[in-house]
CSV table of C-alpha atoms and ligand atoms in Angstrom, one decimal:
chain,number,residue,atom,x,y,z
A,1,MET,CA,-23.2,-18.7,10.7
A,2,LYS,CA,-20.1,-18.4,8.5
A,3,GLN,CA,-20.5,-14.8,8.2
A,4,LYS,CA,-20.4,-14.4,12.0
A,5,LEU,CA,-17.2,-16.6,12.3
A,6,PHE,CA,-15.7,-14.4,9.6
A,7,TRP,CA,-16.3,-11.2,11.6
A,8,ILE,CA,-15.2,-12.8,14.9
A,9,LEU,CA,-11.9,-13.9,13.1
A,10,VAL,CA,-11.3,-10.5,11.7
A,11,LEU,CA,-12.1,-8.7,15.1
A,12,SER,CA,-10.0,-11.3,17.1
A,13,LEU,CA,-7.1,-10.9,14.8
A,14,GLY,CA,-7.3,-7.2,15.3
A,15,LEU,CA,-6.5,-6.7,11.6
A,16,SER,CA,-6.2,-2.9,11.0
A,17,SER,CA,-8.0,-3.7,7.6
A,18,ALA,CA,-9.6,-1.5,5.2
A,19,LEU,CA,-13.2,-2.8,4.8
A,20,ALA,CA,-15.3,-0.8,2.5
A,21,GLN,CA,-18.9,-1.7,1.8
A,22,LYS,CA,-19.4,-1.2,-2.0
A,23,LYS,CA,-22.9,-1.9,-3.5
A,24,GLY,CA,-23.4,-4.3,-0.6
A,25,GLN,CA,-20.4,-6.3,-1.4
A,26,LEU,CA,-17.5,-6.6,1.1
A,27,VAL,CA,-14.5,-5.4,-0.8
A,28,GLU,CA,-11.5,-7.8,-0.1
A,29,CYS,CA,-10.2,-7.5,3.4
A,30,ARG,CA,-6.6,-6.6,3.4
A,31,SER,CA,-4.4,-5.4,6.1
A,32,LEU,CA,-3.3,-1.7,5.6
A,33,SER,CA,0.3,-2.9,6.4
A,34,LEU,CA,2.7,-5.1,4.3
A,35,PRO,CA,4.6,-7.9,5.9
A,36,LYS,CA,8.1,-6.4,6.9
A,37,GLU,CA,10.0,-8.7,4.5
A,38,LYS,CA,8.4,-7.0,1.5
A,39,ALA,CA,10.8,-4.0,2.2
A,40,ASP,CA,13.8,-6.2,2.4
A,41,TRP,CA,15.0,-5.3,-1.1
A,42,PHE,CA,14.7,-1.6,-0.3
A,43,ARG,CA,16.7,-2.1,2.9
A,44,GLU,CA,19.4,-3.7,0.9
A,45,ALA,CA,19.3,-1.7,-2.2
A,46,LYS,CA,20.8,1.6,-0.3
A,47,PHE,CA,21.2,3.6,-3.5
A,48,GLY,CA,18.3,4.9,-5.9
A,49,MET,CA,17.9,7.3,-8.8
A,50,PHE,CA,15.2,10.0,-8.4
A,51,LEU,CA,14.2,11.8,-11.7
A,52,HIS,CA,12.2,15.0,-11.9
A,53,TRP,CA,11.0,15.4,-15.3
A,54,GLY,CA,8.0,17.2,-16.8
A,55,LEU,CA,6.7,20.3,-18.6
A,56,TYR,CA,8.9,22.5,-16.2
A,57,SER,CA,12.0,21.1,-17.7
A,58,MET,CA,11.2,22.8,-20.8
A,59,LEU,CA,11.7,26.3,-19.0
A,60,GLU,CA,14.9,25.4,-17.6
A,61,GLY,CA,14.5,27.6,-14.7
A,62,SER,CA,13.8,30.9,-16.6
A,63,TYR,CA,10.7,32.5,-17.9
A,64,ASN,CA,10.1,35.8,-19.5
A,65,GLY,CA,13.6,37.2,-18.9
A,66,ARG,CA,13.6,36.1,-15.2
A,67,THR,CA,15.5,33.2,-13.7
A,68,LEU,CA,14.8,31.4,-10.5
A,69,PRO,CA,17.6,32.1,-8.0
A,70,ASP,CA,19.7,28.8,-7.5
A,71,THR,CA,19.9,29.4,-3.7
A,72,THR,CA,18.6,26.8,-1.3
A,73,LEU,CA,16.2,29.1,0.5
A,74,ARG,CA,15.7,33.0,-0.1
A,75,HIS,CA,12.9,34.7,1.6
A,76,GLY,CA,11.7,31.3,3.0
A,77,LYS,CA,11.1,30.0,-0.5
A,78,SER,CA,12.4,26.7,-2.1
A,79,TRP,CA,13.3,28.0,-5.6
A,80,TYR,CA,13.2,24.7,-7.4
A,81,ALA,CA,12.8,24.7,-11.2
A,82,GLU,CA,9.6,22.5,-10.9
A,83,TRP,CA,8.0,25.2,-9.1
A,84,ILE,CA,8.4,27.8,-11.8
A,85,GLN,CA,4.8,28.4,-12.6
A,86,PRO,CA,3.8,29.7,-9.2
A,87,ARG,CA,7.2,31.2,-8.4
A,88,LEU,CA,7.6,33.2,-11.6
A,89,GLU,CA,3.8,33.5,-12.1
A,90,VAL,CA,3.6,31.8,-15.5
A,91,PRO,CA,0.0,32.2,-16.6
A,92,MET,CA,-1.6,28.9,-16.4
A,93,THR,CA,-2.9,28.7,-19.9
A,94,GLU,CA,0.7,29.4,-21.1
A,95,TYR,CA,2.2,26.9,-18.7
A,96,LYS,CA,-0.5,24.2,-19.8
A,97,ALA,CA,0.2,25.1,-23.5
A,98,LEU,CA,3.8,23.8,-23.1
A,99,ALA,CA,2.3,20.4,-23.5
A,100,LYS,CA,1.8,21.2,-27.1
A,101,SER,CA,5.5,21.3,-27.7
A,102,PHE,CA,6.7,18.6,-25.2
A,103,ASN,CA,8.7,16.4,-27.7
A,104,PRO,CA,11.7,14.7,-25.8
A,105,ILE,CA,13.3,13.2,-29.0
A,106,LYS,CA,16.3,12.1,-27.0
A,107,TYR,CA,14.3,10.1,-24.3
A,108,ASN,CA,15.7,6.6,-24.3
A,109,ALA,CA,14.4,4.7,-21.2
A,110,GLU,CA,17.0,1.9,-21.5
A,111,ALA,CA,19.8,4.5,-21.7
A,112,TRP,CA,18.5,6.0,-18.5
A,113,VAL,CA,18.3,2.7,-16.8
A,114,ARG,CA,21.8,1.7,-17.9
A,115,GLU,CA,23.1,5.0,-16.6
A,116,ALA,CA,21.6,4.3,-13.1
A,117,LYS,CA,22.9,0.6,-13.0
A,118,ASN,CA,26.3,1.8,-14.1
A,119,ALA,CA,26.1,4.3,-11.2
A,120,GLY,CA,25.4,1.6,-8.8
A,121,MET,CA,21.8,2.6,-8.3
A,122,ARG,CA,19.4,-0.3,-7.5
A,123,TYR,CA,16.0,1.4,-8.0
A,124,ILE,CA,14.4,4.4,-9.9
A,125,VAL,CA,11.8,6.7,-9.0
A,126,LEU,CA,10.3,9.1,-11.7
A,127,THR,CA,7.8,11.9,-11.1
A,128,SER,CA,4.7,10.4,-12.7
A,129,LYS,CA,2.7,13.6,-11.9
A,130,HIS,CA,4.2,16.4,-9.9
A,131,HIS,CA,2.4,19.5,-8.6
A,132,ASP,CA,1.6,20.8,-12.1
A,133,GLY,CA,-0.7,18.0,-12.6
A,134,PHE,CA,0.8,16.7,-15.8
A,135,ALA,CA,0.8,13.0,-16.2
A,136,LEU,CA,3.8,11.2,-17.9
A,137,TRP,CA,1.7,8.2,-18.7
A,138,ASP,CA,-1.4,7.4,-20.8
A,139,SER,CA,-4.0,8.4,-18.2
A,140,GLU,CA,-7.7,7.5,-18.7
A,141,VAL,CA,-8.5,10.0,-16.0
A,142,LEU,CA,-7.7,13.3,-17.6
A,143,ASP,CA,-6.2,14.5,-20.8
A,144,PHE,CA,-3.4,16.5,-19.4
A,145,ASP,CA,-0.9,13.8,-20.0
A,146,VAL,CA,2.0,13.0,-22.2
A,147,MET,CA,-0.3,11.2,-24.9
A,148,ASN,CA,-1.7,14.8,-25.8
A,149,THR,CA,1.8,16.1,-26.8
A,150,PRO,CA,3.7,15.8,-30.1
A,151,TYR,CA,5.7,12.9,-28.3
A,152,HIS,CA,2.5,10.9,-27.9
A,153,ARG,CA,4.2,8.0,-26.1
A,154,ASP,CA,3.8,6.7,-22.8
A,155,VAL,CA,7.1,7.5,-21.0
A,156,ILE,CA,6.2,5.5,-17.9
A,157,ASP,CA,5.5,2.4,-19.8
A,158,GLU,CA,8.8,2.6,-21.8
A,159,LEU,CA,10.7,3.1,-18.3
A,160,VAL,CA,8.9,0.2,-16.8
A,161,LYS,CA,9.8,-2.1,-19.7
A,162,ALA,CA,13.5,-1.0,-19.5
A,163,CYS,CA,13.5,-1.5,-15.7
A,164,LYS,CA,12.4,-5.1,-16.3
A,165,LYS,CA,14.7,-5.7,-18.9
A,166,TYR,CA,17.7,-4.6,-16.7
A,167,GLU,CA,16.2,-6.0,-13.5
A,168,MET,CA,16.0,-2.4,-11.9
A,169,LYS,CA,13.2,-1.9,-9.2
A,170,TYR,CA,11.1,1.2,-10.1
A,171,GLY,CA,8.6,3.4,-8.5
A,172,PHE,CA,6.8,6.6,-9.0
A,173,TYR,CA,6.6,10.0,-7.3
A,174,TYR,CA,3.0,11.1,-7.4
A,175,SER,CA,1.9,14.5,-6.0
A,176,HIS,CA,-1.4,13.5,-4.2
A,177,TRP,CA,-1.8,16.6,-2.5
A,178,GLN,CA,-0.8,19.5,-4.6
A,179,ASP,CA,-2.2,19.9,-8.0
A,180,TRP,CA,-2.0,23.4,-9.5
A,181,THR,CA,-4.0,22.6,-12.7
A,182,CYS,CA,-6.9,20.6,-11.3
A,183,LYS,CA,-9.7,22.3,-9.4
A,184,GLY,CA,-9.6,21.2,-5.9
A,185,GLY,CA,-5.9,20.2,-5.9
A,186,ALA,CA,-3.9,22.0,-3.1
A,187,LEU,CA,-2.1,25.1,-4.1
A,188,PRO,CA,1.3,26.6,-2.9
A,189,HIS,CA,1.1,27.8,0.7
A,190,TRP,CA,1.0,31.5,-0.1
A,191,LYS,CA,-2.1,31.0,-2.3
A,192,PRO,CA,-5.6,30.6,-0.6
A,193,LYS,CA,-6.5,27.4,1.1
A,194,VAL,CA,-8.6,25.0,-1.1
A,195,ALA,CA,-11.9,24.3,0.5
A,196,ASP,CA,-12.1,20.7,1.8
A,197,ARG,CA,-15.1,19.8,-0.3
A,198,ASP,CA,-13.4,20.9,-3.5
A,199,PHE,CA,-10.2,19.0,-2.4
A,200,GLU,CA,-12.5,15.9,-1.9
A,201,THR,CA,-13.7,16.2,-5.4
A,202,TYR,CA,-10.1,16.4,-6.7
A,203,TRP,CA,-9.2,13.4,-4.4
A,204,GLN,CA,-12.1,11.3,-5.6
A,205,GLU,CA,-12.0,12.2,-9.3
A,206,LYS,CA,-8.2,12.6,-9.9
A,207,ALA,CA,-5.8,11.5,-7.1
A,208,LEU,CA,-7.2,8.2,-6.1
A,209,PRO,CA,-8.1,7.0,-9.7
A,210,GLN,CA,-4.7,8.0,-11.1
A,211,VAL,CA,-2.8,6.2,-8.2
A,212,LYS,CA,-5.0,3.1,-9.0
A,213,GLU,CA,-4.1,3.5,-12.6
A,214,LEU,CA,-0.3,3.6,-11.8
A,215,VAL,CA,-0.5,0.5,-9.6
A,216,VAL,CA,-2.7,-1.6,-11.9
A,217,LYS,CA,-1.1,-0.7,-15.1
A,218,TYR,CA,2.5,-0.7,-14.0
A,219,ASN,CA,2.8,-2.8,-10.8
A,220,PRO,CA,5.4,-0.4,-9.1
A,221,ASP,CA,7.8,-1.6,-6.4
A,222,LEU,CA,7.1,1.8,-4.5
A,223,LEU,CA,5.2,4.9,-4.7
A,224,TRP,CA,6.7,8.2,-3.4
A,225,PHE,CA,4.0,10.7,-2.2
A,226,ASP,CA,4.9,14.2,-1.2
A,227,THR,CA,3.7,16.3,1.5
A,228,TRP,CA,5.6,18.3,4.1
A,229,ASN,CA,3.9,20.8,6.5
A,230,GLU,CA,0.5,19.7,5.3
A,231,GLU,CA,-2.1,19.6,8.3
A,232,THR,CA,-5.4,20.2,6.4
A,233,HIS,CA,-6.2,17.9,3.5
A,234,ILE,CA,-4.3,14.7,3.9
A,235,THR,CA,-6.3,13.7,6.9
A,236,GLU,CA,-5.7,10.4,8.6
A,237,GLN,CA,-8.9,9.0,6.8
A,238,ARG,CA,-7.7,10.2,3.4
A,239,ARG,CA,-4.1,8.8,4.2
A,240,ASP,CA,-5.5,5.4,5.0
A,241,GLU,CA,-8.0,5.4,2.2
A,242,LEU,CA,-5.1,5.9,-0.2
A,243,ILE,CA,-3.0,3.0,1.6
A,244,ALA,CA,-6.1,0.8,1.4
A,245,LEU,CA,-6.4,1.5,-2.3
A,246,ILE,CA,-2.8,0.7,-2.9
A,247,ARG,CA,-2.9,-2.6,-0.7
A,248,ALA,CA,-6.1,-3.8,-2.5
A,249,ASN,CA,-4.1,-3.6,-5.9
A,250,SER,CA,-0.7,-4.6,-5.1
A,251,ASP,CA,1.0,-7.1,-2.5
A,252,LYS,CA,4.4,-5.5,-3.0
A,253,CYS,CA,4.1,-1.7,-3.6
A,254,LEU,CA,6.0,0.1,-0.7
A,255,ILE,CA,4.7,3.4,0.4
A,256,ASN,CA,6.8,6.2,1.8
A,257,GLY,CA,6.1,8.4,4.9
A,258,ARG,CA,5.5,11.6,3.0
A,259,ILE,CA,2.1,10.2,2.2
A,260,CYS,CA,1.5,12.4,5.3
A,261,PHE,CA,4.9,13.8,6.4
A,262,THR,CA,3.5,15.2,9.8
A,263,ASN,CA,1.4,12.0,10.6
A,264,PRO,CA,2.6,8.9,8.6
A,265,GLY,CA,1.1,6.2,10.9
A,266,GLU,CA,2.1,2.7,11.2
A,267,ASN,CA,1.3,1.4,7.9
A,268,ILE,CA,3.8,3.0,5.6
A,269,ASP,CA,6.8,1.0,4.7
A,270,PHE,CA,9.8,3.4,4.8
A,271,LEU,CA,10.4,6.9,6.1
A,272,GLU,CA,11.2,9.8,3.9
A,273,MET,CA,13.5,12.3,5.4
A,274,PHE,CA,13.0,16.1,4.5
A,275,ASP,CA,14.8,17.2,1.3
A,276,ASN,CA,18.7,16.6,1.7
A,277,ALA,CA,18.2,16.0,5.3
A,278,TYR,CA,20.7,13.4,6.8
A,279,PRO,CA,19.9,12.0,10.2
A,280,GLU,CA,22.8,11.8,12.8
A,281,GLU,CA,21.0,8.8,14.7
A,282,MET,CA,20.2,5.3,13.7
A,283,ILE,CA,16.6,4.8,12.6
A,284,SER,CA,15.1,1.2,12.9
A,285,LYS,CA,12.4,1.5,10.3
A,286,PRO,CA,13.6,1.5,6.5
A,287,TRP,CA,14.3,5.1,5.5
A,288,GLN,CA,15.9,7.3,2.9
A,289,THR,CA,17.0,10.7,2.2
A,290,PRO,CA,15.7,12.4,-1.1
A,291,ALA,CA,18.5,14.4,-2.3
A,292,THR,CA,19.6,16.8,-5.2
A,293,MET,CA,22.9,16.8,-7.2
A,294,GLN,CA,22.6,20.5,-7.3
A,295,HIS,CA,20.0,22.9,-5.9
A,296,SER,CA,16.8,22.3,-8.0
A,297,TRP,CA,15.2,18.9,-8.7
A,298,GLY,CA,13.8,19.8,-12.0
A,299,TYR,CA,16.4,20.9,-14.8
A,300,HIS,CA,17.6,24.4,-14.2
A,301,ALA,CA,20.2,25.5,-16.9
A,302,LYS,CA,21.7,28.1,-14.6
A,303,ASP,CA,21.9,26.1,-11.5
A,304,TYR,CA,25.7,25.6,-11.0
A,305,ASN,CA,25.6,24.3,-7.5
A,306,TRP,CA,26.8,20.8,-8.4
A,307,LYS,CA,27.9,18.6,-5.5
A,308,SER,CA,31.1,16.5,-6.2
A,309,ALA,CA,30.8,12.7,-6.4
A,310,ASP,CA,33.0,12.5,-3.2
A,311,GLU,CA,30.6,14.7,-1.2
A,312,MET,CA,27.5,12.6,-2.4
A,313,LEU,CA,29.2,9.3,-1.6
A,314,ARG,CA,29.7,10.6,1.9
A,315,TYR,CA,25.9,11.0,2.1
A,316,LEU,CA,25.5,7.4,0.8
A,317,ILE,CA,27.9,6.2,3.4
A,318,ASN,CA,26.4,8.2,6.3
A,319,ASN,CA,23.0,6.8,5.5
A,320,THR,CA,24.2,3.3,5.0
A,321,SER,CA,25.8,3.5,8.5
A,322,LYS,CA,22.6,4.6,10.0
A,323,GLY,CA,20.6,1.8,8.2
A,324,GLY,CA,19.1,4.2,5.5
A,325,ASN,CA,19.2,4.8,1.7
A,326,TYR,CA,20.1,7.6,-0.5
A,327,LEU,CA,17.9,8.6,-3.3
A,328,LEU,CA,19.8,10.8,-5.6
A,329,ASN,CA,18.0,13.1,-8.1
A,330,ILE,CA,18.8,13.9,-11.8
A,331,GLY,CA,16.6,16.5,-13.5
A,332,PRO,CA,16.6,15.3,-17.2
A,333,LYS,CA,16.6,18.0,-19.8
A,334,ALA,CA,13.3,18.6,-21.8
A,335,ASP,CA,14.7,16.7,-24.8
A,336,GLY,CA,15.1,13.6,-22.5
A,337,SER,CA,18.9,13.8,-22.1
A,338,PHE,CA,20.8,13.8,-18.8
A,339,PRO,CA,22.8,16.9,-18.1
A,340,MET,CA,26.5,16.1,-18.7
A,341,PRO,CA,27.7,17.2,-15.0
A,342,ALA,CA,25.1,14.6,-13.8
A,343,VAL,CA,26.4,11.9,-16.0
A,344,ARG,CA,30.1,12.6,-15.0
A,345,ARG,CA,29.2,12.4,-11.3
A,346,LEU,CA,27.0,9.2,-11.7
A,347,ARG,CA,29.9,7.5,-13.3
A,348,GLU,CA,32.5,8.6,-10.7
A,349,MET,CA,30.1,7.2,-8.1
A,350,GLY,CA,29.5,4.0,-10.0
A,351,ALA,CA,33.4,3.6,-10.1
A,352,TRP,CA,33.9,3.8,-6.5
A,353,LEU,CA,30.9,1.5,-5.9
A,354,MET,CA,32.3,-1.0,-8.3
A,355,ALA,CA,35.3,-1.5,-5.9
A,356,ASN,CA,33.5,-0.8,-2.6
A,357,GLY,CA,29.8,-1.8,-3.1
A,358,GLU,CA,30.2,-4.8,-0.9
A,359,ALA,CA,30.5,-2.5,2.1
A,360,ILE,CA,27.2,-0.6,1.1
A,361,TYR,CA,24.7,-3.0,-0.5
A,362,GLY,CA,23.0,-5.3,1.9
A,363,ALA,CA,25.2,-3.9,4.8
A,364,LYS,CA,23.6,-3.3,8.2
A,365,PRO,CA,24.4,-0.5,10.7
A,366,LEU,CA,26.7,-1.1,13.6
A,367,ASN,CA,26.1,1.1,16.7
A,368,ILE,CA,29.7,1.8,17.9
A,369,LYS,CA,31.3,5.0,18.6
A,370,CYS,CA,33.4,6.4,15.6
A,371,PRO,CA,36.1,9.1,15.3
A,372,GLU,CA,35.1,12.1,13.1
A,373,GLY,CA,35.1,11.1,9.5
A,374,VAL,CA,35.0,7.4,10.2
A,375,TYR,CA,31.7,5.3,9.5
A,376,VAL,CA,31.0,1.6,9.8
A,377,SER,CA,28.7,-0.9,8.4
A,378,GLN,CA,28.5,-4.7,9.0
A,379,LYS,CA,27.7,-7.9,7.0
A,380,SER,CA,27.7,-11.7,7.3
A,381,ILE,CA,29.1,-13.6,4.3
A,382,ASN,CA,29.3,-17.4,4.4
A,383,GLY,CA,29.2,-17.5,8.0
A,384,LYS,CA,31.9,-15.1,8.6
A,385,HIS,CA,31.3,-11.7,10.1
A,386,TYR,CA,32.8,-8.5,8.8
A,387,VAL,CA,32.9,-4.9,9.8
A,388,TYR,CA,33.5,-2.3,7.1
A,389,VAL,CA,35.3,0.9,8.0
A,390,PHE,CA,34.9,4.0,5.8
A,391,LEU,CA,37.7,6.5,6.2
A,392,THR,CA,36.5,9.8,4.7
A,393,LYS,CA,39.6,11.8,5.9
A,394,PRO,CA,43.1,10.9,6.7
A,395,ILE,CA,43.5,9.3,10.1
A,396,GLU,CA,46.5,7.6,11.8
A,397,PHE,CA,44.9,5.1,14.1
A,398,PHE,CA,41.6,4.4,15.7
A,399,ALA,CA,40.3,1.7,18.2
A,400,PHE,CA,36.9,0.0,18.2
A,401,ASN,CA,35.4,-2.5,20.8
A,402,ILE,CA,35.3,-5.5,18.3
A,403,ASN,CA,37.2,-8.6,18.3
A,404,ALA,CA,39.2,-8.2,14.9
A,405,LYS,CA,41.0,-11.1,13.4
A,406,LYS,CA,42.4,-9.3,10.5
A,407,ALA,CA,42.0,-6.0,8.3
A,408,PHE,CA,42.7,-5.2,4.9
A,409,VAL,CA,41.9,-2.4,2.2
A,410,LEU,CA,38.7,-3.7,0.5
A,411,GLU,CA,39.8,-2.4,-2.9
A,412,THR,CA,43.4,-3.6,-2.9
A,413,GLY,CA,43.6,-6.2,-0.3
A,414,ARG,CA,46.5,-4.4,1.5
A,415,ALA,CA,46.9,-5.7,4.9
A,416,ILE,CA,46.2,-3.1,7.7
A,417,PRO,CA,47.9,-3.7,11.0
A,418,VAL,CA,45.4,-4.4,13.7
A,419,ASN,CA,46.0,-5.2,17.3
A,420,THR,CA,43.2,-6.9,19.4
A,421,THR,CA,43.4,-7.0,23.3
A,422,LYS,CA,40.9,-8.6,25.7
A,423,LEU,CA,40.1,-6.4,28.5
A,424,ILE,CA,38.8,-8.1,31.7
A,425,PHE,CA,36.7,-6.1,34.1
A,426,GLU,CA,34.9,-7.0,37.3
A,427,CYS,CA,31.6,-6.8,35.4
A,428,GLY,CA,32.8,-8.7,32.4
A,429,GLU,CA,35.1,-8.5,29.5
A,430,LYS,CA,35.4,-6.7,26.1
A,431,TYR,CA,37.7,-6.7,23.2
A,432,GLU,CA,39.5,-3.6,21.8
A,433,ALA,CA,41.0,-3.6,18.5
A,434,THR,CA,43.5,-0.9,17.5
A,435,PHE,CA,44.0,-0.1,13.8
A,436,THR,CA,47.2,1.7,12.4
A,437,ILE,CA,46.7,3.3,9.1
A,438,PRO,CA,49.5,3.9,6.8
A,439,ALA,CA,49.8,7.6,5.7
A,440,ASP,CA,50.3,6.8,2.1
A,441,LEU,CA,46.9,5.1,2.0
A,442,PHE,CA,45.4,8.7,1.6
A,443,ARG,CA,47.6,9.4,-1.6
A,444,ASP,CA,44.4,7.9,-3.4
A,445,SER,CA,42.2,10.9,-2.3
A,446,SER,CA,39.0,8.9,-2.6
A,447,ILE,CA,37.2,7.4,0.4
A,448,GLN,CA,39.0,4.4,1.9
A,449,VAL,CA,37.4,1.2,3.0
A,450,ILE,CA,38.9,-1.2,5.5
A,451,LYS,CA,37.3,-4.7,5.6
A,452,VAL,CA,37.7,-6.2,9.1
A,453,GLU,CA,37.2,-10.0,9.7
A,454,LEU,CA,35.9,-10.6,13.1
A,455,LYS,CA,37.0,-13.8,15.0
B,1,LIG,C1,8.9,18.6,-2.5
B,1,LIG,C2,8.5,19.2,-3.9
B,1,LIG,O1,7.7,20.4,-3.7
B,1,LIG,C3,9.6,19.4,-4.7
B,1,LIG,O2,9.3,20.1,-5.9
B,1,LIG,C4,10.3,18.1,-4.9
B,1,LIG,O3,9.5,17.2,-5.7
B,1,LIG,C5,10.8,17.5,-3.6
B,1,LIG,C6,11.4,16.2,-3.7
B,1,LIG,O4,9.6,17.4,-2.7
B,1,LIG,O5,9.7,19.5,-1.9
B,1,LIG,C7,9.4,20.5,-1.0
B,1,LIG,C8,9.1,21.7,-1.4
B,1,LIG,C9,8.7,22.7,-0.4
B,1,LIG,C10,8.9,22.3,1.0
B,1,LIG,C11,9.3,21.1,1.3
B,1,LIG,C12,9.6,20.1,0.2
B,1,LIG,N1,8.5,23.2,1.9
B,1,LIG,O6,8.3,24.5,1.6
B,1,LIG,O7,8.6,22.9,3.0
């Protein structure tokens, strides 16, 4: 009788749950989706550090006298340094042999986390296994991992301990679809499509067991899966099988939409934009843009396309104003150190956020029309409501339909003249606040933030 009641309850609640019969036992019934509030920290964090680090970092974008172009797309190809093996046709035995000399003597997880914190970043996502199949943790599933290198230390375990010490949220990129060194893993699009039965073997014998390892051993706050124009192997069933596995082993781990970019479904926790893609419209679900500081994700010694800190702050502001996050990537060198151009930009961004972070962290979007170069966010603090106005280029005045009480420069406290009038119409009334911006405000060339207290 109890069993019958249970099924009636489950069916009547309409739980989209993952029920799997295993050896006659009913695996714990859990919904495929997390309660929305589990993603609150993500929504509020706004700014994260992405890290692409692995055997490819050792080649630095060059192999056998050839260097990957540092262009975004040439001949329809994304010439990222972490793609060097298939792009420059590095023989697989030679590529895998890199593991025999991987020895990042300068790797210091606490230094990485301090650098991220100092930059104003609130979470870190490290490539635990990229498309090359090499694992940066002590995996029981396969030997192609960091424990079988001269370094012989669990990189991920050290990073997790450092993140906990500095109260930094953390997660892992895991390439669940492409795996160029494991039979059955999907291959670059220009190579023969892998037979589904072979992919199923990879899926059941490597991908699912390794994801379970990551969740059970390291208890991440999020997992970053990676697909793009994938229409074959990551079926709805496999997508939901992977989600169910994570839900069965974690009550907090957020899952990104690139688990199946073309068909993410309703049970993922945040949407992932395309690489370096910045939406113009508001998006209600939590979302983020994965972005590079230069062209490549993995370390490329001859990729000099470094964006300025100012440009990257604008991306952060754009995404904040539309309710999203900015996951900014560093490609550490093979020795475990951060490239100097990356460190300088991180510290410049951190300095600006030290003075203006109040307008970013925990701020929500505000859907009002803004002049070009002007962005807004909003926040309530101790019962008062504020609008933050980001001026990314000089402007003399602008008007918003808000009931502004007073306005001042967030960093300095300098008063900004604002005149608010009530407009009466037959259909109702609205307020219009006109702001006059002193020209000398832009002597300081960085982005200015005006804090507006509403009545
Ligand atoms: C994917 C990875 O392939 C890349 O190495 C990096 O990890 C990035 C964050 O995610 O990027 C790609 C690569 C190729 C395409 C799209 C995203 N593509 O060809 O459409």
